[in-house]
Short mmCIF file of C-alpha atoms and ligand atoms in Angstrom, two decimals:
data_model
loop_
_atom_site.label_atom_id
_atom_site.label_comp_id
_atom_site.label_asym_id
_atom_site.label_seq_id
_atom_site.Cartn_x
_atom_site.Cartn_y
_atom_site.Cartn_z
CA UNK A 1 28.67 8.20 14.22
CA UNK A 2 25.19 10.10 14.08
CA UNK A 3 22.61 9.24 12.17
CA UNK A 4 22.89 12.32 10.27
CA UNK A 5 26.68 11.65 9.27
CA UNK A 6 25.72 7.70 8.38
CA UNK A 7 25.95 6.76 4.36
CA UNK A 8 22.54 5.40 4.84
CA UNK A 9 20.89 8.78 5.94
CA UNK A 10 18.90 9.61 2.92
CA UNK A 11 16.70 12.42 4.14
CA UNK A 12 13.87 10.25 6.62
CA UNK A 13 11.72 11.96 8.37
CA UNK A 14 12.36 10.59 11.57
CA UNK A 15 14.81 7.82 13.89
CA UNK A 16 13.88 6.71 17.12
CA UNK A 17 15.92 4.55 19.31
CA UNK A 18 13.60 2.85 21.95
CA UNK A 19 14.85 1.41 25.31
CA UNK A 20 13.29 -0.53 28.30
CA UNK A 21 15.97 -1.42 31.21
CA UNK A 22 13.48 -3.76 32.59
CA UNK A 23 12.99 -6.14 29.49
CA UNK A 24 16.71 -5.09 27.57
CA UNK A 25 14.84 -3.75 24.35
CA UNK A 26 17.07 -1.99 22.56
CA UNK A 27 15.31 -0.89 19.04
CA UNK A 28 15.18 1.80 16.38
CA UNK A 29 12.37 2.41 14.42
CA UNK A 30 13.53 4.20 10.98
CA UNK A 31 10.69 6.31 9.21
CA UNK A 32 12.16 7.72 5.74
CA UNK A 33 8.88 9.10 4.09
CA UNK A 34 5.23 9.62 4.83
CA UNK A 35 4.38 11.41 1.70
CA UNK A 36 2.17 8.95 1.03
CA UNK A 37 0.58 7.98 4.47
CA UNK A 38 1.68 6.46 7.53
CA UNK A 39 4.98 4.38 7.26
CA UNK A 40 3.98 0.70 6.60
CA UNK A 41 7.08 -2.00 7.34
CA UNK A 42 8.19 -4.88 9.27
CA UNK A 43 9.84 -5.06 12.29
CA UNK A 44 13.11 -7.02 12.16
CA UNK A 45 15.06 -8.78 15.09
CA UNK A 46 18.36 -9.90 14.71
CA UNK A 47 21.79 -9.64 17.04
CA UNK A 48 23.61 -7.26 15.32
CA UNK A 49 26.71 -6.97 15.69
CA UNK A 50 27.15 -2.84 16.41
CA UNK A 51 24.98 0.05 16.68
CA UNK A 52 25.72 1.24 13.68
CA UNK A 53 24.70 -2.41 12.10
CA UNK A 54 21.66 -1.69 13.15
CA UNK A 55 21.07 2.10 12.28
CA UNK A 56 22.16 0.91 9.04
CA UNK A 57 19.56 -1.82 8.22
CA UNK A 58 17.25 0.69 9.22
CA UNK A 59 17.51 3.80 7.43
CA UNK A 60 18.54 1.00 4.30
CA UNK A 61 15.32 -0.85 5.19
CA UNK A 62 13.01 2.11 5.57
CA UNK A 63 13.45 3.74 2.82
CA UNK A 64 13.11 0.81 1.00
CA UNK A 65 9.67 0.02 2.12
CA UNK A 66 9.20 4.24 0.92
CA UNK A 67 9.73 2.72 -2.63
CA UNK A 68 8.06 -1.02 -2.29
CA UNK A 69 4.88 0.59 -0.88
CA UNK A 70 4.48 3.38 -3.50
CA UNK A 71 5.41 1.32 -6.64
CA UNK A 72 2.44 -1.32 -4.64
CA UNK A 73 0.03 1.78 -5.22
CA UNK A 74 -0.50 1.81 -1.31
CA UNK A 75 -0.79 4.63 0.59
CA UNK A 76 1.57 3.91 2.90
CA UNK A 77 5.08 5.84 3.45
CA UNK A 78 7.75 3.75 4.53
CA UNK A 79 9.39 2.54 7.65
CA UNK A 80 11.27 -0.10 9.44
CA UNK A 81 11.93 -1.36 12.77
CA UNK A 82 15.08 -3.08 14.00
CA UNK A 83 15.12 -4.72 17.30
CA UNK A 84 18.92 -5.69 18.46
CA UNK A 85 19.16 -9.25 19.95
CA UNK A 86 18.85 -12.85 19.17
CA UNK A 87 15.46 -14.04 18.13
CA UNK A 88 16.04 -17.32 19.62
CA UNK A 89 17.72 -16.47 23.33
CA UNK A 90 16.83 -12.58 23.71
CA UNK A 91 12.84 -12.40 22.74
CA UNK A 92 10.41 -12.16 25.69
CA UNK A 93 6.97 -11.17 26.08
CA UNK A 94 7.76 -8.22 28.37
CA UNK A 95 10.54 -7.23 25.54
CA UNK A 96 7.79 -7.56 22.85
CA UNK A 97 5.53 -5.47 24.89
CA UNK A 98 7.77 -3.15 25.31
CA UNK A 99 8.50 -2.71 21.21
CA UNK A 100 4.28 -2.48 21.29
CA UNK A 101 4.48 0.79 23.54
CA UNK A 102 7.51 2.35 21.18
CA UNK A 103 5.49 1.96 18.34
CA UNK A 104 2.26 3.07 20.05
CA UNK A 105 4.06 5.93 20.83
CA UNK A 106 4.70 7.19 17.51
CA UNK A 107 0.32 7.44 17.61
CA UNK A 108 0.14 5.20 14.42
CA UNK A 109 2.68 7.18 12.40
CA UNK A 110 4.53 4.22 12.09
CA UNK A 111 2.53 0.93 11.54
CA UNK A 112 4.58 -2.70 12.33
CA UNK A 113 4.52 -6.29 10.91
CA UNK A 114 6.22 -9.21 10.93
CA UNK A 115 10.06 -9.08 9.32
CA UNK A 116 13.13 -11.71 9.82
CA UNK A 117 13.14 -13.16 13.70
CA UNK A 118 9.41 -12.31 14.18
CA UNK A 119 6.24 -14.25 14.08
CA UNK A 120 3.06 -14.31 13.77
CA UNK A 121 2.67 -14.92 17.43
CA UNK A 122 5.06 -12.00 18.18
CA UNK A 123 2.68 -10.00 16.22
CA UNK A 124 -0.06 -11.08 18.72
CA UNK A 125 1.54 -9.80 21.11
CA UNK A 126 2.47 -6.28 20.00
CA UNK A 127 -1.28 -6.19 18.83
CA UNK A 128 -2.29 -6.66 22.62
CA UNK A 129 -0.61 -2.94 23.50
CA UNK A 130 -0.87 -1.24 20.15
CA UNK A 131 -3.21 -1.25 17.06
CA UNK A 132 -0.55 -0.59 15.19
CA UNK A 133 0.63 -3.60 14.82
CA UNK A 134 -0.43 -6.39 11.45
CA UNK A 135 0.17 -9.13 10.40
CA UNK A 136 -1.52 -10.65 13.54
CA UNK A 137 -3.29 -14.01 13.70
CA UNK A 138 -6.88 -12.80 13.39
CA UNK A 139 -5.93 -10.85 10.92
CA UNK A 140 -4.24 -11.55 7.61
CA UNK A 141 -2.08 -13.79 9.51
CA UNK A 142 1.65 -14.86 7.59
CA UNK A 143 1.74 -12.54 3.80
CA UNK A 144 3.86 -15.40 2.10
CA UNK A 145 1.00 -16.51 0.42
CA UNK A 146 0.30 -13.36 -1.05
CA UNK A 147 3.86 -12.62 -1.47
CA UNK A 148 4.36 -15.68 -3.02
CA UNK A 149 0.90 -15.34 -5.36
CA UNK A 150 2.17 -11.69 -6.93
CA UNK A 151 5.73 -13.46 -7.44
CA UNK A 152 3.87 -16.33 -9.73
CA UNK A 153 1.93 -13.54 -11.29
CA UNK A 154 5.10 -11.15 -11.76
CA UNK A 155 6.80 -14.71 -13.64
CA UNK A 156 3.85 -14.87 -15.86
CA UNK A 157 4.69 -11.49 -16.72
CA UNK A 158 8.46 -11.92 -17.31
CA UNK A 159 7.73 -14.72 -19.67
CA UNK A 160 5.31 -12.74 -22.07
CA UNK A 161 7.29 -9.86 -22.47
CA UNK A 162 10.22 -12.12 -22.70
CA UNK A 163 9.58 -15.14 -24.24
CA UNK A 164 6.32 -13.89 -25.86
CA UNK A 165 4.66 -16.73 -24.33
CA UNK A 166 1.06 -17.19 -22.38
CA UNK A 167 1.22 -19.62 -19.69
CA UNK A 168 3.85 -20.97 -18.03
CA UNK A 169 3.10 -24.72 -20.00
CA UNK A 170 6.72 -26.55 -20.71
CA UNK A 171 8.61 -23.66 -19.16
CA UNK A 172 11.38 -24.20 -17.19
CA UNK A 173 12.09 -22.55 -14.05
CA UNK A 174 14.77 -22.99 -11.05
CA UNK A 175 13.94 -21.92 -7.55
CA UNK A 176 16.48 -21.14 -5.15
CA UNK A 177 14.86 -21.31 -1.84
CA UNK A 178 11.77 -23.62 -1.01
CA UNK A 179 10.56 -21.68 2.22
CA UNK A 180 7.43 -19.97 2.95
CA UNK A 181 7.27 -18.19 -0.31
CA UNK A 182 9.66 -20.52 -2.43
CA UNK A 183 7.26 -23.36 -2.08
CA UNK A 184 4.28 -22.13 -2.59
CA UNK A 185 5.69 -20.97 -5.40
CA UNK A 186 6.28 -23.91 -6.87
CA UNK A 187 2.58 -25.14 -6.22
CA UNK A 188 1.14 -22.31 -8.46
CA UNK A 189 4.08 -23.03 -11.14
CA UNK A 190 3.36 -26.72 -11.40
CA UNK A 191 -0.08 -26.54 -11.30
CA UNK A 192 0.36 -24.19 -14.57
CA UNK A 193 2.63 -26.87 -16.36
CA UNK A 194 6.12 -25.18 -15.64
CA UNK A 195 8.78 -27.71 -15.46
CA UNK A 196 11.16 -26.85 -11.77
CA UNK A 197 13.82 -27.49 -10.84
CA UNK A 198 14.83 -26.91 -7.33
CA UNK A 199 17.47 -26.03 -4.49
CA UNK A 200 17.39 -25.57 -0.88
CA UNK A 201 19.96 -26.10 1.88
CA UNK A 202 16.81 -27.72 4.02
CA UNK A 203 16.72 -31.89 2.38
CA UNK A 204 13.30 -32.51 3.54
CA UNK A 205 11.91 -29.19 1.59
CA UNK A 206 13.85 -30.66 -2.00
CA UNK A 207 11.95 -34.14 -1.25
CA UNK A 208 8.84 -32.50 -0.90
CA UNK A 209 9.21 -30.84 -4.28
CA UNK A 210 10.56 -33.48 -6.15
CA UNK A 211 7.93 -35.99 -4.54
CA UNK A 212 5.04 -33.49 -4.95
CA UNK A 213 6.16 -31.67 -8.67
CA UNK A 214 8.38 -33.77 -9.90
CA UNK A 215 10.96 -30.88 -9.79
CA UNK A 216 14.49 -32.02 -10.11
CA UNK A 217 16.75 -31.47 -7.44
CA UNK A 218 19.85 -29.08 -8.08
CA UNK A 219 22.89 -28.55 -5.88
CA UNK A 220 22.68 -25.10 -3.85
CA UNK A 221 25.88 -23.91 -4.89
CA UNK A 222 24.60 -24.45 -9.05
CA UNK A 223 20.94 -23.56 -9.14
CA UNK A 224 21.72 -20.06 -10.65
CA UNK A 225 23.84 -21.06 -13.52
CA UNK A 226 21.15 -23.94 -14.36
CA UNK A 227 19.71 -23.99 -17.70
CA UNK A 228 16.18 -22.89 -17.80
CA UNK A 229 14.20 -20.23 -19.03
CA UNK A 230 13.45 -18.65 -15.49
CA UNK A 231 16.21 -18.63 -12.14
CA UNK A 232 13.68 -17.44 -9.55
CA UNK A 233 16.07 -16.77 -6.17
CA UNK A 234 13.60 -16.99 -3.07
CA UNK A 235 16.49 -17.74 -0.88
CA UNK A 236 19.39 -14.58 -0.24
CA UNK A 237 20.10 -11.40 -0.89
CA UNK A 238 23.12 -10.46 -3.01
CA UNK A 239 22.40 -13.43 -4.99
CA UNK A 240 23.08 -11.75 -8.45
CA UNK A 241 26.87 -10.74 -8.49
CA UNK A 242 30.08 -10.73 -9.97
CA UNK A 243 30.69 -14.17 -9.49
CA UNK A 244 26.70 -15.24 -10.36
CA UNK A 245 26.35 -12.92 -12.96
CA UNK A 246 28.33 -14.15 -15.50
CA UNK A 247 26.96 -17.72 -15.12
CA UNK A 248 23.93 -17.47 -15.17
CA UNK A 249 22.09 -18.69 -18.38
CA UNK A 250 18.13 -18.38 -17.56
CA UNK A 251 16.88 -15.01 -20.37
CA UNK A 252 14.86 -14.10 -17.28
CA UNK A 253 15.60 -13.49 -12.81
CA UNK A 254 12.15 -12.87 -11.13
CA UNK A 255 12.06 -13.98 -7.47
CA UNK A 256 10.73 -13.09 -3.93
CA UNK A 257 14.37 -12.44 -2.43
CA UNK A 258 14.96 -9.31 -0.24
CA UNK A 259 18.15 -7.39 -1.77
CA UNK A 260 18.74 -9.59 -4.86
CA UNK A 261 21.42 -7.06 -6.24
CA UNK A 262 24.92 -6.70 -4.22
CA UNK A 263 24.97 -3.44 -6.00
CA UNK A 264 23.16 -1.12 -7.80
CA UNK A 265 25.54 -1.72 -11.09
CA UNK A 266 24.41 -5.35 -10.89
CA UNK A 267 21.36 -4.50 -12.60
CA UNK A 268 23.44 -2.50 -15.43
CA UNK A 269 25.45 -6.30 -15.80
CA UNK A 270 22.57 -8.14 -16.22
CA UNK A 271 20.76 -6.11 -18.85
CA UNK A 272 24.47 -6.27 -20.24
CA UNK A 273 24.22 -9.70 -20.87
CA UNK A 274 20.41 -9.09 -22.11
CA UNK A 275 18.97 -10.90 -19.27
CA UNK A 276 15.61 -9.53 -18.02
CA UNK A 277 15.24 -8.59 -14.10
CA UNK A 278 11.93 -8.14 -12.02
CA UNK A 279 13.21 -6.04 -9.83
CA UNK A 280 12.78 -7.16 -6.28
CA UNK A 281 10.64 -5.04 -3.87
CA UNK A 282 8.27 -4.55 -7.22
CA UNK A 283 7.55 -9.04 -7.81
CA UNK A 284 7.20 -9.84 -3.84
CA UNK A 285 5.29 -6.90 -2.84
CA UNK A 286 2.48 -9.23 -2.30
CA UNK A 287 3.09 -9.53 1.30
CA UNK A 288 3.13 -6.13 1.97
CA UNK A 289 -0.20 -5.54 0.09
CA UNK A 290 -1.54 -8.18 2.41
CA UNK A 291 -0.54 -6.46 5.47
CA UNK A 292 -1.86 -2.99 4.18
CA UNK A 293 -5.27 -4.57 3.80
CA UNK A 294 -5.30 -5.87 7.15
CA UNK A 295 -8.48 -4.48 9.47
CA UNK A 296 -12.04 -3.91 9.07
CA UNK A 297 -13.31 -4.91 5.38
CA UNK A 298 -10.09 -7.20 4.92
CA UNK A 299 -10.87 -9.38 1.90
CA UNK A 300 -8.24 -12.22 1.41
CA UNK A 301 -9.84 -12.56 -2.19
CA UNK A 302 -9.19 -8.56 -2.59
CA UNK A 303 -5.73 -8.93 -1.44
CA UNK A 304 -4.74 -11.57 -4.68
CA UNK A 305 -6.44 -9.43 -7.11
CA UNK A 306 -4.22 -6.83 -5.99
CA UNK A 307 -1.42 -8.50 -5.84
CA UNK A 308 -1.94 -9.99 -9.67
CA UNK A 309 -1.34 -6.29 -10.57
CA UNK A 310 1.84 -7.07 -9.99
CA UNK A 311 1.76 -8.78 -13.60
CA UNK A 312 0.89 -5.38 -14.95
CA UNK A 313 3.06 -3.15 -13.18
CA UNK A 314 6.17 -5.26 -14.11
CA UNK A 315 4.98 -4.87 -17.70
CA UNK A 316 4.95 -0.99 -18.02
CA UNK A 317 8.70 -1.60 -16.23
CA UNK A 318 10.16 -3.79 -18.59
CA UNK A 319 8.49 -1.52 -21.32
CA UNK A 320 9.84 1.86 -20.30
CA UNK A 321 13.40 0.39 -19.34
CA UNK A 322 13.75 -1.33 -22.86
CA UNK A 323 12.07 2.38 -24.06
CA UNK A 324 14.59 4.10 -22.29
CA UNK A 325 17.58 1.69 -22.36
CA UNK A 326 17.88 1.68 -18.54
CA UNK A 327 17.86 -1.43 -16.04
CA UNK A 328 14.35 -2.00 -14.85
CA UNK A 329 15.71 -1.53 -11.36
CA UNK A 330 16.38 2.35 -12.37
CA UNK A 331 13.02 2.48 -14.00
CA UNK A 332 11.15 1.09 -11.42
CA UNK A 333 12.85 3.77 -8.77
CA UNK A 334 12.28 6.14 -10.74
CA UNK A 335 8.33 4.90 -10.66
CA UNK A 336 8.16 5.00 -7.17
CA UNK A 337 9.91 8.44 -6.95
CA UNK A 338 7.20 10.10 -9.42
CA UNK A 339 4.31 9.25 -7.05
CA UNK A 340 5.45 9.44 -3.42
CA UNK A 341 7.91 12.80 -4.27
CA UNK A 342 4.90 14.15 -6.02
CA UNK A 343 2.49 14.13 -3.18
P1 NAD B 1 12.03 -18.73 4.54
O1 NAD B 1 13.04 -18.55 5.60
O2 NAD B 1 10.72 -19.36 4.86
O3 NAD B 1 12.67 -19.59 3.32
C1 NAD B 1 13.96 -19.41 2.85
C2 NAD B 1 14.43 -20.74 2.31
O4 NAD B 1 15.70 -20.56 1.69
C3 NAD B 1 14.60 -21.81 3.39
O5 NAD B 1 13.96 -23.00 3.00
C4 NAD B 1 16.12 -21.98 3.48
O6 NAD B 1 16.51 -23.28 3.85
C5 NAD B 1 16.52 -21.65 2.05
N1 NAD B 1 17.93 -21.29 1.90
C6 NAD B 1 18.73 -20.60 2.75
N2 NAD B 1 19.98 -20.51 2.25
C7 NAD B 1 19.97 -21.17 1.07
C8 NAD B 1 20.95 -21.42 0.08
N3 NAD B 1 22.22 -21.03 0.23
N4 NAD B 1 20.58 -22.12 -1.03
C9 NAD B 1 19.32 -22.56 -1.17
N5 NAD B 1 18.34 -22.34 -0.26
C10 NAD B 1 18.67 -21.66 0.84
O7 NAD B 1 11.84 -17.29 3.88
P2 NAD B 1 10.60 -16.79 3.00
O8 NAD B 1 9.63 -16.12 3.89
O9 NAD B 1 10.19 -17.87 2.08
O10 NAD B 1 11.32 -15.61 2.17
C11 NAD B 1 12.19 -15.92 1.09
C12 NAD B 1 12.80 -14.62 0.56
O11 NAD B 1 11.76 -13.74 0.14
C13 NAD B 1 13.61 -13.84 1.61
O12 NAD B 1 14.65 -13.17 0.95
C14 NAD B 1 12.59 -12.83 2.11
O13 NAD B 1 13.23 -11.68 2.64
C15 NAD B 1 11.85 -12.52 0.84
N6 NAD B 1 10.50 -11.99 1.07
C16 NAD B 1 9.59 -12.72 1.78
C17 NAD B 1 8.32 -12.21 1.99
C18 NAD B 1 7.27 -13.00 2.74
O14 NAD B 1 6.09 -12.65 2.69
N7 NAD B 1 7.65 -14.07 3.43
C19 NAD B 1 7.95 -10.97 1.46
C20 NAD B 1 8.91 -10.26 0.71
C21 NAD B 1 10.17 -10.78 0.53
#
């Protein structure tokens, strides 16, 4: 298969498969569009299975962050990097280096961050043999926080169009997933009143909620079907499909997870059933904001103002999709599409 031929190929600018014998890097950066200035994204690491695996999640990937970054009002194109291997056995500092000179090579067309099976500390790293590398520990550091900020800010929004409510007081909402972003969700809800309840596969991360919020704890395999007025899924992707769909009873989904949808006509099923979706790459581009910011001038204070626009930008969605009778997730392409096709 060719990159060309793959199902995934949607017109990007440019693939580039990166190799060094000496530390086994095998990688692919994917850069889909630059209309709108260098490619911003994340660099991923993960032990595929194929080749193809992996030229997939890139070209997907990539042009995803073309959309996320543009609908963020950055201006940043989008791009992806996929690093095949096992986080936990393959990673070495001469195979990070090595990722640092692929994307140094590319002269800053393509700026890296932190994705799935990278750290912080990885960042570091690549930072020692490229500036083109955030996310880093003098810098912004970990973007959950800000990822997790525009997500409590994108809820708020939900709600009032929803619900016609102000303030999240007495509402009820159910996270799936009480990580990085998942729990500090949960701070900013509680601290506004909301009423949580709560599932993760990790026991000591439930405790913590229910000790700290009083959340109560749900089963996993239930939290999308629970009654409440919000199911936020900071967990998986594919979270919202034909099995999920049908069950779930919350008038509202806004959450931080990558990939919520198992397919596009997901989004058609849940306005169906009149349910109200934040579509994905819109609530939790927080993070992403974060990493933009990153450099000379950064202002953590700027970066949560920015990411509260979220709130607004979710707002003129929900507006033009009920205008139009489309699913959010069609509006908010279409969004993206009008500024970074325009340039
Ligand atoms: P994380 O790995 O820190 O947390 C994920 C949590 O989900 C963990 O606590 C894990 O135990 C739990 N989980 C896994 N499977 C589960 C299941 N079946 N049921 C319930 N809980 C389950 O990840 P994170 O950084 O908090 O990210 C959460 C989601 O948000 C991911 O989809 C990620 O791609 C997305 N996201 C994160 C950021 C960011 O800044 N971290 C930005 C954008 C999107």
């Amino acid at each position: 298969m060719t990159v060309f031929q793959s199902t995934d190929f949607d017109g990007h600018e440019q693939v580039v498969y990166c190799g060094d014998e000496r530390s086994g890097l095998r990688a692919i950066i994917a850069i889909h569009n630059t209309n709108l200035g260098p490619a911003l994204g994340g660099c991923r690491m993960w032990p595929y299975g194929s080749e193809r695996e992996a030229l997939s999640d890139a070209l997907r990937l990539s042009r995803g962050m073309t959309y996320k970054n543009a609908l963020a009002g950055l201006d940043c194109g989008g791009g992806k990097a996929v690093i095949i291997g096992d986080p936990k056995s393959d990673k070495s500092e001469a195979l990070l280096r090595a990722m640092g000179r692929a994307v140094d090579s590319l002269g800053g067309h393509y700026i890296t961050a932190e994705d799935v099976g990278m750290t912080v500390q990885d960042m570091d790293v690549l930072r020692q043999v490229t500036p083109h590398a955030r996310g880093v520990s003098r810098g912004c550091g970990n973007p959950s926080p800000a990822t997790a900020f525009g997500v409590y800010n994108g809820i708020r929004a939900a709600i009032a169009y929803k619900l016609k409510r102000n303030g999240l007081d007495g509402m009820r909402i159910a996270v799936q997933g009480l990580g990085s972003v998942g729990g500090r969700l949960c701070d900013y809800l509680a601290r506004d009143g909301a009423r949580l309840a709560v599932a993760d596969i990790d026991e000591p991360r439930v405790r913590r909620a229910v000790e700290t919020h009083g959340a109560e704890a749900v089963p996993s395999a239930e939290i999308h079907g629970y009654d409440a007025d919000v199911f936020a899924p900071c967990a998986l992707g594919a979270i919202l499909n034909d099995e999920t769909i049908p069950r779930i009873k919350a008038p509202i989904v806004a959450g931080a997870a990558n990939n919520q949808l198992a397919a596009p006509r997901h989004g058609a099923a849940l306005t169906a059933r009149g349910i109200l979706y934040a579509p994905d790459y819109v609530i939790n581009a927080g993070g992403v904001i974060d990493v933009a910011a990153e450099g000379p001038g950064y202002n953590a204070d700027a970066v949560l103002t920015r990411a509260a626009g979220i709130h607004d930008t979710l707002l003129g969605i929900f507006q033009r999709a009920d205008a139009e009778g489309l699913p959010t997730g069609a509006i908010a392409d279409r969004m993206a599409e009008d500024r970074f096709l325009r340039e």
